[in-house]
Coordinates of C-alpha atoms and ligand atoms in Angstrom, one line a residue:
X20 CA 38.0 -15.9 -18.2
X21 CA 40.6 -14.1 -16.2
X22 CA 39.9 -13.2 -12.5
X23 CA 38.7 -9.9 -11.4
X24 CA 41.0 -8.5 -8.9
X25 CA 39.7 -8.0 -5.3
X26 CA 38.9 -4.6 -4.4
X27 CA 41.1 -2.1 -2.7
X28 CA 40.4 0.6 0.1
X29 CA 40.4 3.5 -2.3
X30 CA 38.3 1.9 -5.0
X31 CA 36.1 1.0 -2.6
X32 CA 35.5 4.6 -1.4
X33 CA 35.5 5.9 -4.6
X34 CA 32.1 3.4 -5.3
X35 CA 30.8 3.8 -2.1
X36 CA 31.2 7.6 -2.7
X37 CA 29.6 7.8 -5.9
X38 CA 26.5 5.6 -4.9
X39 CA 26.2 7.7 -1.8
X40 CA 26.2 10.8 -3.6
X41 CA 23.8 9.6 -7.1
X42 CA 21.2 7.1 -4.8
X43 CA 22.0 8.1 -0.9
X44 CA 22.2 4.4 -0.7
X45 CA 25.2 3.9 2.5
X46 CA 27.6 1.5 1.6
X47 CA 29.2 0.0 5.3
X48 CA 32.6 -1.0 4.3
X49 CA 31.7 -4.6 6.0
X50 CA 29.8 -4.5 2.3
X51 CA 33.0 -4.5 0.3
X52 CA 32.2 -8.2 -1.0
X53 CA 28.7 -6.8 -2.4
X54 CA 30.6 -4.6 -4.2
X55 CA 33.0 -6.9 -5.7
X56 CA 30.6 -9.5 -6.5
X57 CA 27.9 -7.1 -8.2
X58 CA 30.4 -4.7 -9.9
X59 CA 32.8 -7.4 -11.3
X60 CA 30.3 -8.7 -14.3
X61 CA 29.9 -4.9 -14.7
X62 CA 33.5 -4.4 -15.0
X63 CA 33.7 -7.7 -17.6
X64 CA 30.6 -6.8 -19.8
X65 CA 32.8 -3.1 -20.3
X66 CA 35.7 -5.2 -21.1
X67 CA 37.9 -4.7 -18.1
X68 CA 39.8 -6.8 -16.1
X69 CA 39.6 -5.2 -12.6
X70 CA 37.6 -3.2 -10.4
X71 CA 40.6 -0.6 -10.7
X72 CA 40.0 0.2 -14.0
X73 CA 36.8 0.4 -13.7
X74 CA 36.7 3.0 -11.0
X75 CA 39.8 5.0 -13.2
X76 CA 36.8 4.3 -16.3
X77 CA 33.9 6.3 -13.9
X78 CA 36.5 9.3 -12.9
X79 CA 36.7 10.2 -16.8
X80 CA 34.0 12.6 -17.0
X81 CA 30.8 11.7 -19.3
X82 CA 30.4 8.3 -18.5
X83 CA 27.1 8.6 -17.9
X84 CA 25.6 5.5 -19.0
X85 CA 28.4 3.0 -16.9
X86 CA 28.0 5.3 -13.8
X87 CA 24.4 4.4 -14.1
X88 CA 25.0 0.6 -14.7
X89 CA 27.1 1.2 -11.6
X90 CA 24.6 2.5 -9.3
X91 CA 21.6 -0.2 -10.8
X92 CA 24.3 -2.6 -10.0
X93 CA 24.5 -1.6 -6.2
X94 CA 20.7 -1.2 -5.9
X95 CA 18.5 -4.4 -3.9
X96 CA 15.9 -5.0 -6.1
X97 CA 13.9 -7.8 -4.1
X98 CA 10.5 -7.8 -4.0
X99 CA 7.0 -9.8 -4.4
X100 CA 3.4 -9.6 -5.0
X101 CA 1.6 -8.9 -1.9
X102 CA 4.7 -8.5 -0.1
X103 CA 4.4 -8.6 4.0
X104 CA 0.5 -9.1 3.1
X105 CA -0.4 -6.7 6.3
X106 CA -0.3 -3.3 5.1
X107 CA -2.7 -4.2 1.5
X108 CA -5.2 -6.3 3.5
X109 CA -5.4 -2.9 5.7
X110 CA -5.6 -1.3 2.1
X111 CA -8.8 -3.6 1.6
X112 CA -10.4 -3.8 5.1
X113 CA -9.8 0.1 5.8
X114 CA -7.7 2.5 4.0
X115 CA -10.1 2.4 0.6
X116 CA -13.5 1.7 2.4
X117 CA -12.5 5.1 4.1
X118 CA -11.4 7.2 1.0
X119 CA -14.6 6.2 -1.1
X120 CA -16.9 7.9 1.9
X121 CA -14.1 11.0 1.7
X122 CA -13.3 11.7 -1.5
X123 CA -17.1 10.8 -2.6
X124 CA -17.3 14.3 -4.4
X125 CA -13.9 14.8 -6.3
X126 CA -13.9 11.1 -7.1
X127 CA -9.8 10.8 -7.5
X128 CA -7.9 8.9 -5.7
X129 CA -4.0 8.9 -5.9
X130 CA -1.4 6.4 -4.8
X131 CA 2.0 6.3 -5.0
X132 CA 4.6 3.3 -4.6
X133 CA 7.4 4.3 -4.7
X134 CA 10.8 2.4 -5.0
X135 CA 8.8 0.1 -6.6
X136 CA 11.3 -2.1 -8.1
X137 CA 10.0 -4.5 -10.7
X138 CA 6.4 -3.4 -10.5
X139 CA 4.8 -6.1 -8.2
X140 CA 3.9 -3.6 -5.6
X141 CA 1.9 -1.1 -7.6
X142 CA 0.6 -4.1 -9.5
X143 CA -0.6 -6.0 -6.5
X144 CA -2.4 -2.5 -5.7
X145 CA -4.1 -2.3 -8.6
X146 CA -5.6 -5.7 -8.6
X147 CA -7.1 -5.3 -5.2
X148 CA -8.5 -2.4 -6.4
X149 CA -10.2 -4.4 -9.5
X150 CA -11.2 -7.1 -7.5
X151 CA -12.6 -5.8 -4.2
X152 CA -13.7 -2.3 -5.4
X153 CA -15.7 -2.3 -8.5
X154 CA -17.5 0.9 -7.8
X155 CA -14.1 2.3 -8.1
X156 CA -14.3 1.8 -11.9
X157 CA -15.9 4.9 -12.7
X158 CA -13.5 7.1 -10.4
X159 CA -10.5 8.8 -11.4
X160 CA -7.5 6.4 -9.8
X161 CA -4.1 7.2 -10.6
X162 CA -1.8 4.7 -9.2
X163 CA 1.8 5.6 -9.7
X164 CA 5.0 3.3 -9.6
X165 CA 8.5 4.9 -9.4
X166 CA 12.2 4.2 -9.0
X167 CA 15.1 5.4 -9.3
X168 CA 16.2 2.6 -11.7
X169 CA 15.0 2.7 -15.3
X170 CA 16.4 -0.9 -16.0
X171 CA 13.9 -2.2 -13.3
X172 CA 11.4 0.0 -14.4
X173 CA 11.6 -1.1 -17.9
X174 CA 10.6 -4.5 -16.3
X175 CA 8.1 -3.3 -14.2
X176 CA 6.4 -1.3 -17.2
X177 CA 6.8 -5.3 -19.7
X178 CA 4.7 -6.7 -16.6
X179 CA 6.2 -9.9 -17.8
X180 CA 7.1 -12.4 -14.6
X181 CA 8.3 -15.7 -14.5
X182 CA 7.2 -18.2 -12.6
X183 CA 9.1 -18.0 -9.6
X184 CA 7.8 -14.9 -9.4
X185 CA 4.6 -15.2 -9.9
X186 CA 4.3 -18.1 -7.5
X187 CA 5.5 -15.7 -4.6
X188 CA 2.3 -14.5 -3.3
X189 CA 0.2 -14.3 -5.7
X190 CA -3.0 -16.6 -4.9
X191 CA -3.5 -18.6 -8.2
X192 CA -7.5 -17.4 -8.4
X193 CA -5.6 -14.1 -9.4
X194 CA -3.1 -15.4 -11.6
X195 CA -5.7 -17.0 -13.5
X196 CA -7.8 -14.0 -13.6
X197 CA -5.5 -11.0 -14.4
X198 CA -2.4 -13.1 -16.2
X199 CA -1.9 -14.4 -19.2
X200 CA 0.6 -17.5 -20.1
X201 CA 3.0 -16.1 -22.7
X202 CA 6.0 -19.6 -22.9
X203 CA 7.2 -19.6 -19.9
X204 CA 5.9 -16.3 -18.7
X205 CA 2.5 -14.9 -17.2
X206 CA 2.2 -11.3 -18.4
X207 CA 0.0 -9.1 -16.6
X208 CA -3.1 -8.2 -18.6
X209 CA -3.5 -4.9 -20.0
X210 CA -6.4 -4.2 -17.6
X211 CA -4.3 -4.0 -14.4
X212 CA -1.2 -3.2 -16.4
X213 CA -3.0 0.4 -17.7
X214 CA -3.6 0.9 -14.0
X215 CA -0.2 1.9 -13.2
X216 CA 1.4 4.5 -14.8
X217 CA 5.4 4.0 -14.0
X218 CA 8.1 6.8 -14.2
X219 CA 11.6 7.5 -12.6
X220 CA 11.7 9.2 -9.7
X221 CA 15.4 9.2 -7.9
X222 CA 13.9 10.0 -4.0
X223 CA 17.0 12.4 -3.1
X224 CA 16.8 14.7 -6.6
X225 CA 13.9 16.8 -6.9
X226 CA 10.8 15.1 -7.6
X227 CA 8.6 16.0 -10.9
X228 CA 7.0 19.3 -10.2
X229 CA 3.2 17.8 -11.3
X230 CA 2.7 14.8 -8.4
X231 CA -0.6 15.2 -7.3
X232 CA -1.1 15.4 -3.9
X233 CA -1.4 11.8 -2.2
X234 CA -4.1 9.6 -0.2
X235 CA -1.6 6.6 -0.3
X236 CA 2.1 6.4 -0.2
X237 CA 3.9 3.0 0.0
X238 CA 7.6 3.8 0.6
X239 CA 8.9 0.5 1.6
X240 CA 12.2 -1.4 2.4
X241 CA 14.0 1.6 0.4
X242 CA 14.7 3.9 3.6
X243 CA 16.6 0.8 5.3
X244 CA 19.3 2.0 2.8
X245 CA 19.7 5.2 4.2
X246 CA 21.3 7.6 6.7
X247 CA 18.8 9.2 9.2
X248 CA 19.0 12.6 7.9
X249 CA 18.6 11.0 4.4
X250 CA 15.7 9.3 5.7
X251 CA 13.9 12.2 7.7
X252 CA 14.8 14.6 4.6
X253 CA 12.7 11.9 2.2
X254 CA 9.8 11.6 4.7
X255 CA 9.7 15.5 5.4
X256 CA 8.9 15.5 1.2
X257 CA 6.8 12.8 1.1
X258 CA 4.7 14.5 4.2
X259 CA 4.5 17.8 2.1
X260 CA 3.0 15.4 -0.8
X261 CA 0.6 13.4 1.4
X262 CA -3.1 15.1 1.8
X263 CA -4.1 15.5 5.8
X264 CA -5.8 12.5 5.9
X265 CA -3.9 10.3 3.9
X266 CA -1.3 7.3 5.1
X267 CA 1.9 5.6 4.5
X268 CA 3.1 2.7 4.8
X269 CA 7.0 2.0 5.6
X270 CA 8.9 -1.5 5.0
X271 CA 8.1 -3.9 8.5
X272 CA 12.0 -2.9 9.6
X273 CA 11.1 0.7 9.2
X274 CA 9.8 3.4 11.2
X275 CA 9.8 7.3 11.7
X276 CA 10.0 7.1 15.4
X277 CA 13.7 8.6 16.3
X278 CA 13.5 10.9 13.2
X279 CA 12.3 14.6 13.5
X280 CA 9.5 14.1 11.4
X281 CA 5.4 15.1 11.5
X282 CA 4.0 11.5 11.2
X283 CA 1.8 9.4 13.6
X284 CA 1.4 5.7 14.1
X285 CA -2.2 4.6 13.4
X286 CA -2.4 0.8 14.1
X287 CA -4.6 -0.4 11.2
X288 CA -5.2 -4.6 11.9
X289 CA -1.5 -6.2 11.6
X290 CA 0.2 -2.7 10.0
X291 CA 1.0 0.4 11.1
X292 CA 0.3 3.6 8.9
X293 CA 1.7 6.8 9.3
X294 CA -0.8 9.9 9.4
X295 CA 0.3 13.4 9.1
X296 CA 0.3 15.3 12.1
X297 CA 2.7 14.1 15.6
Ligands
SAM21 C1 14.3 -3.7 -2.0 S1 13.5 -2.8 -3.3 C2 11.9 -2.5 -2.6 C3 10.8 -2.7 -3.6 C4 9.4 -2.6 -3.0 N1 9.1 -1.2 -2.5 C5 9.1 -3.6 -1.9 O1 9.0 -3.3 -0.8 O2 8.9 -4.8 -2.3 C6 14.3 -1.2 -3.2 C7 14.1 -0.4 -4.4 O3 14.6 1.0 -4.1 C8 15.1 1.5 -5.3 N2 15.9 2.7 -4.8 C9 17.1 2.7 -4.2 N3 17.6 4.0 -4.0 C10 16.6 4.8 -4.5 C11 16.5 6.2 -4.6 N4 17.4 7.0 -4.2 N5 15.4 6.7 -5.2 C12 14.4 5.9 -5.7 N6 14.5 4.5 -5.6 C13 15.6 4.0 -5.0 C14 15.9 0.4 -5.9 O4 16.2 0.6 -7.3 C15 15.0 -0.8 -5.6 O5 14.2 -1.1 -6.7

C-alpha cells in the first residue's frame, strides 16, 4: 500500500481549523502526529493517497459526509463503565436519595450525559438506578445520552460491548444480571437499554429546543478539549438547563474554578458536584 505523505503546515491548519470551527475541539500543533495517524486511513478508505488531497477533497463544497468522518476521526472516544467510580457512588449514596424526598410530588427525574461516547456512561446510570432504587420504577426517569458523533452513538444505541469492554469496571454480579452473551459479545438487555434514550447533540450548535430542565448533568472529560471561553460558554448553557438544586459532575481534570461561571463546589464523599449559584 503506498505511504501517506506526512502532513504539512497549511494542511494542518486547514484540519485544525475545520475541527475547531464544526466540534470547538483545539488542535495544539504539538498534535500534528494525531492528525496524521487518525486522518491517514480516512484519507485511504476515500481513495487518496495523501493528506493533501484530502484537505483539497474537504475545501470542495458539499462534502458533507467526509468532513463528518473527519471530525469523528479527530474526536477521543475513551471511555468505561463506571468510569472514575467517585462521582456515581455519590449518585447512589446522595445525589438520588436526595431527589426522591424533592421531587416526591412531580415524580420525574431527568439526567443528562452528555458527550457520552459509546454509551457506557448513561448506561452505568441506568443500572444503578435499577439496582439500588427500585421504588424508582414507577417514576417518570428520563435519562438522556448525547454526542456530537452519530458513529459512536450508533454504538452506544446497539449496546453491544466486547469483552474488553465489558471487563473495564463493570463488577461481574452486574454483567450477569443486565447482559446477555451474544458470540463474543455481551449486549445490554433491553431493560437498561430502554432506559436511555440517546440523540445527537453537538455542545457548541444550539441544543434541541425541548430538553427538559435537569436534576443531573454529567459533562465529563469533553471540556478538556476546549478553549476557556469555549468552555465557560458550554457551562453558562448547561447552568441555564440545570434546575436550582440540581448538580454536575465534570471529568477529575476538570473544573469551573478560573471560568466566569455561576457554579459551586459541593464536596459529595470522593467527588465534587457543581451547584448553581457562586
Ligand atoms: C473522551 S469521551 C468522554 C466520554 C464520557 N463522557 C466519559 O467521561 O467517559 C469525549 C466525547 O466527547 C465527544 N465530543 C467532542 N466534541 C464534542 C462536541 N462539540 N459536542 C458533543 N460531544 C463532543 C466525542 O465525540 C467523545 O465521544
Amino acid at each position: 500500500m503506498t505511504a501517506v505523505a506526512s502532513l504539512n503546515t497549511g494542511a494542518f491548519s486547514y484540519i485544525s481549523a475545520l475541527v475547531r470551527d464544526r466540534s470547538a475541539i483545539v488542535l495544539e500543533p504539538t498534535k500534528a502526529y494525531l492528525v496524521e495517524s487518525r486522518l491517514t486511513p480516512v484519507a485511504r478508505q476515500h481513495g487518496m493517497e495523501t493528506i493533501d488531497e484530502l484537505v483539497d477533497a474537504l475545501r470542495k463544497p458539499g462534502l458533507r459526509e467526509l468532513t463528518q468522518r473527519v471530525i469523528e476521526a479527530m474526536t477521543t472516544h475513551e471511555t468505561s463503565f463506571f468510569r472514575d467510580v467517585h462521582p456515581f457512588d455519590a449518585l447512589k449514596t446522595n445525589i438520588i436519595p436526595e431527589l426522591i424526598k424533592n421531587r416526591a410530588r412531580e415524580r420525574t427525574i431527568n439526567i443528562w450525559s452528555n458527550a457520552c461516547s459509546s454509551g457506557q456512561e448513561p448506561y452505568t446510570i441506568a443500572m444503578i438506578i435499577r439496582e439500588s432504587f427500585p421504588e424508582l420504577a414507577a417514576w417518570n426517569i428520563r435519562i438522556l445520552g448525547s454526542d456530537l458523533s452519530s458513529q459512536i452513538l450508533a454504538k452506544a444505541k446497539d449496546g453491544v460491548f466486547n469483552q474488553t469492554e465489558v471487563n473495564r469496571g463493570l463488577p461481574l454480579p452486574l454483567v450477569l444480571k443486565y447482559f446477555q452473551k451474544i458470540g463474543l459479545q455481551w449486549r445490554i438487555k433491553d431493560e437498561i437499554r430502554n432506559m436511555v434514550d440517546f440523540r445527537p447533540v453537538n455542545l457548541v450548535e444550539p441544543w434541541p429546543p425541548t430538553l427538559p430542565a435537569m436534576d443531573i448533568v454529567f459533562l465529563r472529560n469533553v471540556l478538556i478539549y476546549f478553549s476557556p471561553e469555549t468552555k465557560t460558554e458550554i457551562l453558562r448553557k448547561i447552568r441555564k438547563n440545570l434546575k436550582p438544586d440540581g448538580c454536575l459532575f465534570l471529568g477529575g481534570a476538570e473544573t469551573t474554578m478560573n471560568l466566569d461561571v455561576d457554579f459551586r463546589r459541593d464536596p459529595v464523599g470522593k467527588t465534587i458536584c457543581y451547584r448553581p449559584g457562586q
